[in-house]
XYZ file of C-alpha atoms in Angstrom:
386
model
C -31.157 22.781 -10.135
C -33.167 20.912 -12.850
C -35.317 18.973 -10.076
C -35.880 22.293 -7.980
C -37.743 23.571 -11.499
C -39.177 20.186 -12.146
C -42.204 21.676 -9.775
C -43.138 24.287 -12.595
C -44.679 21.739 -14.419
C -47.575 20.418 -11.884
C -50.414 22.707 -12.615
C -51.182 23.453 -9.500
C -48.373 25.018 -8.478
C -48.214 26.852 -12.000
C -51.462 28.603 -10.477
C -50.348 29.322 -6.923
C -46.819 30.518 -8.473
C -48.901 33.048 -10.755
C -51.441 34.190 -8.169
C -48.874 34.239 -5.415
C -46.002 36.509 -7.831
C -48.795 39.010 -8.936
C -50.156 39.445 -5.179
C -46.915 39.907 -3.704
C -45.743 42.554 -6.642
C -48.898 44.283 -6.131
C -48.520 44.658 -2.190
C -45.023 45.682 -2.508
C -45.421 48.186 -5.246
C -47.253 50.669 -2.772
C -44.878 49.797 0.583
C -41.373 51.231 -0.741
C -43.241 54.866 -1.403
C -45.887 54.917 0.617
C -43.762 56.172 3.935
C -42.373 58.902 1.086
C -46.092 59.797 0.340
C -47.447 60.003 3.874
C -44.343 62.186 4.821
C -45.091 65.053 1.585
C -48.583 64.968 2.852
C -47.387 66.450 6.686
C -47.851 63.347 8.282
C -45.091 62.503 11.077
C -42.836 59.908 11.448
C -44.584 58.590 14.826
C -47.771 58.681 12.597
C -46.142 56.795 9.466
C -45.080 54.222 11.816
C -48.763 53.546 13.337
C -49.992 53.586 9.901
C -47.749 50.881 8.325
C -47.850 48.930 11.284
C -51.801 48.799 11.416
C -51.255 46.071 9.099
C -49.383 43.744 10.515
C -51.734 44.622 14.327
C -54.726 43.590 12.523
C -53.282 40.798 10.443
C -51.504 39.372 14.169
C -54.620 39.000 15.805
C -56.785 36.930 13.498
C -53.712 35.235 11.744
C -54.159 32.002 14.175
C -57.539 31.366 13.844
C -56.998 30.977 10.065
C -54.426 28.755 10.444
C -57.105 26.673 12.330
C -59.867 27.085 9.707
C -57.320 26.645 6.619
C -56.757 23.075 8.357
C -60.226 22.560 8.500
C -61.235 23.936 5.776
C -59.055 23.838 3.237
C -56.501 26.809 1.932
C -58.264 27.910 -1.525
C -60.994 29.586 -0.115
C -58.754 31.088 2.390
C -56.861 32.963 -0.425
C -59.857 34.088 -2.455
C -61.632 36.021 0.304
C -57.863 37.467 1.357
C -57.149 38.623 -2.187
C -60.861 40.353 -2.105
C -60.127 42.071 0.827
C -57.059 43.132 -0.669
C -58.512 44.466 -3.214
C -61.426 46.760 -1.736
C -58.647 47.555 0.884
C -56.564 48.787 -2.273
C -58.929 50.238 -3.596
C -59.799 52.725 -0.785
C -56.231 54.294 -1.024
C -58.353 56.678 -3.908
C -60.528 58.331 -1.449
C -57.888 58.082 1.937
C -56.934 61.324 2.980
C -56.574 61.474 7.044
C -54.338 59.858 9.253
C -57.282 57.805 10.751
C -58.132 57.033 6.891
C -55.183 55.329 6.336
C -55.168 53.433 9.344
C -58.470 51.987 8.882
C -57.494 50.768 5.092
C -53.975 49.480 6.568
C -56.354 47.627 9.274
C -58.440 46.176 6.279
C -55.145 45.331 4.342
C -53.687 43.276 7.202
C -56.827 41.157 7.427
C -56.940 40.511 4.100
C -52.733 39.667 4.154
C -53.566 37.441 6.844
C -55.867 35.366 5.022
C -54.239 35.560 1.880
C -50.609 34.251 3.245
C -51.748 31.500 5.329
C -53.835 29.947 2.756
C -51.019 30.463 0.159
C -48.106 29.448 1.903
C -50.404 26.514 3.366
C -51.810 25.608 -0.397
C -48.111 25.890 -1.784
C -46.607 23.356 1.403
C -49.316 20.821 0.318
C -48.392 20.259 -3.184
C -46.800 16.757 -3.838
C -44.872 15.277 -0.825
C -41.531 14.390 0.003
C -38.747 16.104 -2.352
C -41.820 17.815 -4.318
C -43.213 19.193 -1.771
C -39.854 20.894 -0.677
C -39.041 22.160 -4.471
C -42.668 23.832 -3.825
C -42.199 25.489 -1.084
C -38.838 26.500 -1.809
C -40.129 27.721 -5.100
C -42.890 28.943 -4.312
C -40.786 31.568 -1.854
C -39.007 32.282 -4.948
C -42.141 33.689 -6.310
C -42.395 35.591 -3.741
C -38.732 36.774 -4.096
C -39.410 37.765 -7.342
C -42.311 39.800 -7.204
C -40.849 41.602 -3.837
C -37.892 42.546 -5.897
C -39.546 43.334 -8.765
C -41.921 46.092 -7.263
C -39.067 47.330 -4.753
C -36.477 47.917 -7.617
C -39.076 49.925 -10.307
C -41.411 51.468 -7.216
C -39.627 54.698 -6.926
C -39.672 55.642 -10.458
C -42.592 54.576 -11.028
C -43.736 56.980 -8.407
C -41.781 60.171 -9.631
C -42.982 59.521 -13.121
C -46.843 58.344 -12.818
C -47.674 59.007 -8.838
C -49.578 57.362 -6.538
C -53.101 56.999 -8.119
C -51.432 55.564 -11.297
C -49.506 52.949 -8.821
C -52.806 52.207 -7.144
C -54.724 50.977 -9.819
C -51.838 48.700 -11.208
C -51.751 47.359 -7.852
C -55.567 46.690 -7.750
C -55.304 45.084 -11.612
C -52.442 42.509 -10.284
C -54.549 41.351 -7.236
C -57.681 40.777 -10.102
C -55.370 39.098 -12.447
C -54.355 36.633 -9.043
C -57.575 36.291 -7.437
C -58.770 35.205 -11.035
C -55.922 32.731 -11.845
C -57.329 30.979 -8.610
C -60.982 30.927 -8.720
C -61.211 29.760 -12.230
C -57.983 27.858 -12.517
C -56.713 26.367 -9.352
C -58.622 23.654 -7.791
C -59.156 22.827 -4.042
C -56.201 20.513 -2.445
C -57.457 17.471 -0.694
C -57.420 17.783 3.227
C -54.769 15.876 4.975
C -57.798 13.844 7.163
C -61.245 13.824 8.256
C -61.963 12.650 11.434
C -59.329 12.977 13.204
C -58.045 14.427 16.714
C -55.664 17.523 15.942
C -53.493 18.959 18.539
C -54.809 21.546 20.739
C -53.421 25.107 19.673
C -51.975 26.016 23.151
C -49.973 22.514 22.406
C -48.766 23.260 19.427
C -47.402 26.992 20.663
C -46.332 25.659 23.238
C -43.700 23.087 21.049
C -39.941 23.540 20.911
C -40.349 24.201 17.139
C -42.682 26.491 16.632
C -41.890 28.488 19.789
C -38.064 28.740 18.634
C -39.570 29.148 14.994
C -41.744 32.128 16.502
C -39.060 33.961 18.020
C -36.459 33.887 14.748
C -39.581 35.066 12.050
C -40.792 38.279 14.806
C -36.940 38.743 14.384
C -36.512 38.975 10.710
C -39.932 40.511 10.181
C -39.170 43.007 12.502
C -35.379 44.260 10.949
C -37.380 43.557 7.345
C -40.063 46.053 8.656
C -37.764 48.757 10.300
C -35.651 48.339 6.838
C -38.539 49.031 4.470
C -40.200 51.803 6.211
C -37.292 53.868 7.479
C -34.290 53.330 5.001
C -35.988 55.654 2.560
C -36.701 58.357 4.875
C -33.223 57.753 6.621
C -31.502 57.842 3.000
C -33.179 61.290 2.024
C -32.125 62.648 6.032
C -28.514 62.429 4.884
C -28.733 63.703 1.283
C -28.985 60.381 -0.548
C -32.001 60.741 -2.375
C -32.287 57.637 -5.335
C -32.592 55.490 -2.199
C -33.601 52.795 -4.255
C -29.946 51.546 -4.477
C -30.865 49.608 -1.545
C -33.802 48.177 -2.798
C -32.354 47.355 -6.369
C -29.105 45.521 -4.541
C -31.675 43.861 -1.842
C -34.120 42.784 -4.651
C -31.017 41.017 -7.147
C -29.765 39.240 -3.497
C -32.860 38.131 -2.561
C -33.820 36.444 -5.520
C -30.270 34.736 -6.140
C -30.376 33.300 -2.462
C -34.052 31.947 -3.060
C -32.899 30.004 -5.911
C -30.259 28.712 -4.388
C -31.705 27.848 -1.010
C -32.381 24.263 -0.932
C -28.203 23.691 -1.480
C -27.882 26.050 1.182
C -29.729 24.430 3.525
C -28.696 20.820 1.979
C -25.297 21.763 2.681
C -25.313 23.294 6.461
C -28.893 22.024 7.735
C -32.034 23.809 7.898
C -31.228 25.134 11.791
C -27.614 26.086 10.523
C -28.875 27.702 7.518
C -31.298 29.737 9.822
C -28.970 31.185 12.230
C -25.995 32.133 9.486
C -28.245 33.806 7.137
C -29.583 35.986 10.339
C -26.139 36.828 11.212
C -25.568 37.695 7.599
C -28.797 40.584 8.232
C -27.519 41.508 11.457
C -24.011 42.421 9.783
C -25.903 44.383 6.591
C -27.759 46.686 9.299
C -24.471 47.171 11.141
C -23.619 48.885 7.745
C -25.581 51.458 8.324
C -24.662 52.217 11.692
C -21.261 53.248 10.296
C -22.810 56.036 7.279
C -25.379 56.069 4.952
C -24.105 56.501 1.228
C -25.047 54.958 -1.931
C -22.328 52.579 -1.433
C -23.498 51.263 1.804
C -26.853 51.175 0.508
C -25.664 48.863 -1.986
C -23.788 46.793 0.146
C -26.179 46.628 2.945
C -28.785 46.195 0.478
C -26.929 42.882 -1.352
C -25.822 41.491 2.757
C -29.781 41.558 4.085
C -31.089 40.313 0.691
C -28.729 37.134 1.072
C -29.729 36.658 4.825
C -33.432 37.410 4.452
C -33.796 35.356 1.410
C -32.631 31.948 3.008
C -34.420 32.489 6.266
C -38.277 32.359 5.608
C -38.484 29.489 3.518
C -36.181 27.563 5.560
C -37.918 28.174 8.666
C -41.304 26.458 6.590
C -39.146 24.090 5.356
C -38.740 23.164 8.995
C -41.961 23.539 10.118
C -42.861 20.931 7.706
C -40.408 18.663 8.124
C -41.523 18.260 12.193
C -44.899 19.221 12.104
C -47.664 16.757 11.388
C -50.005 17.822 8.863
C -53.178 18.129 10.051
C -51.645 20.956 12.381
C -49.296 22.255 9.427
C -52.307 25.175 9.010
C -52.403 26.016 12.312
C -48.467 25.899 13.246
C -47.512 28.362 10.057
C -50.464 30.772 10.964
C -48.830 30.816 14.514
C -45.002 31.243 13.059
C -46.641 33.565 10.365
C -48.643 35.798 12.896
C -45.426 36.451 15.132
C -44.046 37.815 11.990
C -47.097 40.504 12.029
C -46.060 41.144 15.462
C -42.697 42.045 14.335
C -43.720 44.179 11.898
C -46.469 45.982 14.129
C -43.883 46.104 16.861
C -41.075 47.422 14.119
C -43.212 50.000 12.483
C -45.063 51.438 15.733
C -41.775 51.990 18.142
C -39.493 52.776 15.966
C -41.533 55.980 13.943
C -41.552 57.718 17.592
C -37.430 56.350 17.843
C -37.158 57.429 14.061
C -38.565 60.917 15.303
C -37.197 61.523 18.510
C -33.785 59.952 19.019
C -32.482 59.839 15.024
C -31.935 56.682 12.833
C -28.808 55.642 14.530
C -30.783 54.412 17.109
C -33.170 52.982 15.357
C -31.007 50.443 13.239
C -28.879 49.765 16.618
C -32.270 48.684 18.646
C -32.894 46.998 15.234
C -29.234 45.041 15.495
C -29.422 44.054 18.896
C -33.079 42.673 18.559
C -31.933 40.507 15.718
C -28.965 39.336 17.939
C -31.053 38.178 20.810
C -33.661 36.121 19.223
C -31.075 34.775 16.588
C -29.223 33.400 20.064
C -32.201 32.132 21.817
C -33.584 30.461 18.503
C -30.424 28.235 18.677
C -30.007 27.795 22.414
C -34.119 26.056 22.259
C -33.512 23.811 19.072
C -29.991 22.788 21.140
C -31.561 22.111 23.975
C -34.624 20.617 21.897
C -32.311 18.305 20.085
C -30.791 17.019 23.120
């Protein structure tokens, strides 16, 4: 445990762990409520869907190309034009009163997440090598962790007691305080090479790691999306309405798996750890399909925190460990982007399953989508391996 700290002391990551913990709190703080807000304002649950999945539509179809130019370019200037995007994106939430409003902001949003998480997760992967640079990418997701639990447990009542223009402008002051932490303290990492012949992009797609890689993150990011769009409205459908029980278990899991993942995956394997902890989501949403109470929200809440919290990092953890580095940018914008997918996919489909078949559905085409890709990730690195 001492060593996986250890990485708090290299400056460096002291400034990506800052930025990245008050950009992540900041985008999270809105997402838990926002669904809730939309809905009070008359807007449908087909609509709510298009609008929280504009994000991740926009963010999925430039999210390659700046894996390409954060090799090339470096990642630092990646994340400062993403956290200004961000920010005017945030910033528009004031004025957004239409459905086609909030689209176009959400739009904005995912562009500027897209450039903004390559760059960081890229920056945070580069620091130190060997067992330093796994301690920073496996603290460096606890950041994230943190900051995702953080907003998700206190969003509601903030909400009820200060609204959503209050909740906006603490969400614009984070992304300032991060963008600032790395323009003025950060400084630009050293590129891997110069000069040298990278791996065409349909190559590196087209590898058994990435493509198996693909397929588990569109999984997760997809039951992650369905989860923090719908479970609010689902919890208020059947009476439940401090649906933040979820979100307060989910956020305390979450954070005690991140800590904790390196012995995870030291003990069963990164590929092991991977498939396990998406069994271990795939069993929380099967919670719900029985009721939804404040004790399955808790439950289900502490279950998906567990799985979800091992899974990310451990799929960049893998990444890394088979990926050359001069194509490190390009494979986690690929891996990366077919999480946008998921969530674009997630949030689109299921508001008009949400509104027209009931929420019983939704988790079960949720559950069985997990399933398959949690199979077929293991059946390629098998096959892969041998």
């Amino acid at each position: 445990m001492t060593n996986s700290f250890s990485i708090f002391t290299n400056k460096q990551f002291q400034n990506i762990a800052i930025s990245h913990f008050n950009t992540t709190l900041s985008m999270c703080l809105l997402v838990p409520i926002l669904p809730v807000f939309l809905k009070n304002s008359g807007i449908s649950e087909t609509q709510i869907g298009i609008i929280m999945g504009a994000t991740a539509m926009s963010a999925l179809i430039i999210r390659p190309w700046i894996g390409f130019q954060v090799d090339s370019k470096g990642s630092r200037p990646i994340i400062l034009f993403g956290q200004i995007l961000l920010i005017v994106s945030t910033v528009g939430y004031w004025w957004a009163t239409s459905f086609l409003a909030f689209v176009a902001l959400r739009l904005l949003y995912g562009i500027g997440q897209a450039f903004y998480g390559t760059g960081a997760v890229t920056f945070a992967s580069s620091i130190g090598i060997g067992e330093t640079n796994s301690n920073s990418i496996a603290m460096y997701t606890l950041t994230t962790m943190l900051g995702l639990g953080l907003s998700m447990s206190i969003a509601q009542v903030a909400f009820e007691h200060f609204g959503f223009n209050v909740l906006i402008g603490i969400s614009v002051v984070l992304i300032v305080i991060a963008f600032s932490v790395m323009k003025w303290r950060s400084h630009p990492i050293k590129l891997a090479t110069k000069n040298v012949t990278r791996i065409p992009f349909i190559d590196v797609l087209k590898s058994n790691i990435v493509f198996a890689s693909t397929l588990c993150q569109f999984a997760a990011s997809f039951s992650f999306s369905a989860i923090l769009t719908f479970i609010p409205l689902a919890a208020i459908d059947k009476g439940v309405n401090f649906y933040s029980l979820f979100f307060i278990a989910f956020a305390i899991s979450v954070i005690f798996s991140r800590v904790f993942v390196q012995q995870v995956n030291h003990m069963l394997g990164l590929v092991n750890a991977i498939v396990y902890s998406s069994i271990i989501m795939l069993f929380s949403i099967l919670l719900l399909l029985i009721t939804i109470s404040p004790v399955i929200l808790i439950i289900s809440g502490i279950f998906f925190g567990l799985g979800f919290g091992i899974v990310y990092p451990t799929l960049v953890l893998l990444l890394v460990e088979r990926i050359n580095q001069t194509n490190r940018g390009t494979a986690l914008g690929i891996v990366i982007a077919s999480g946008d997918i998921g969530n674009a996919l997630s949030a689109a489909i299921l508001g008009g399953v949400a509104e027209h078949l009931g929420y019983f559905v939704l988790f079960s085409m949720t559950a069985l989508l997990l399933a398959f890709c949690t199979y077929y990730f293991q059946v390629i690195l098998a096959r892969s391996d041998e």
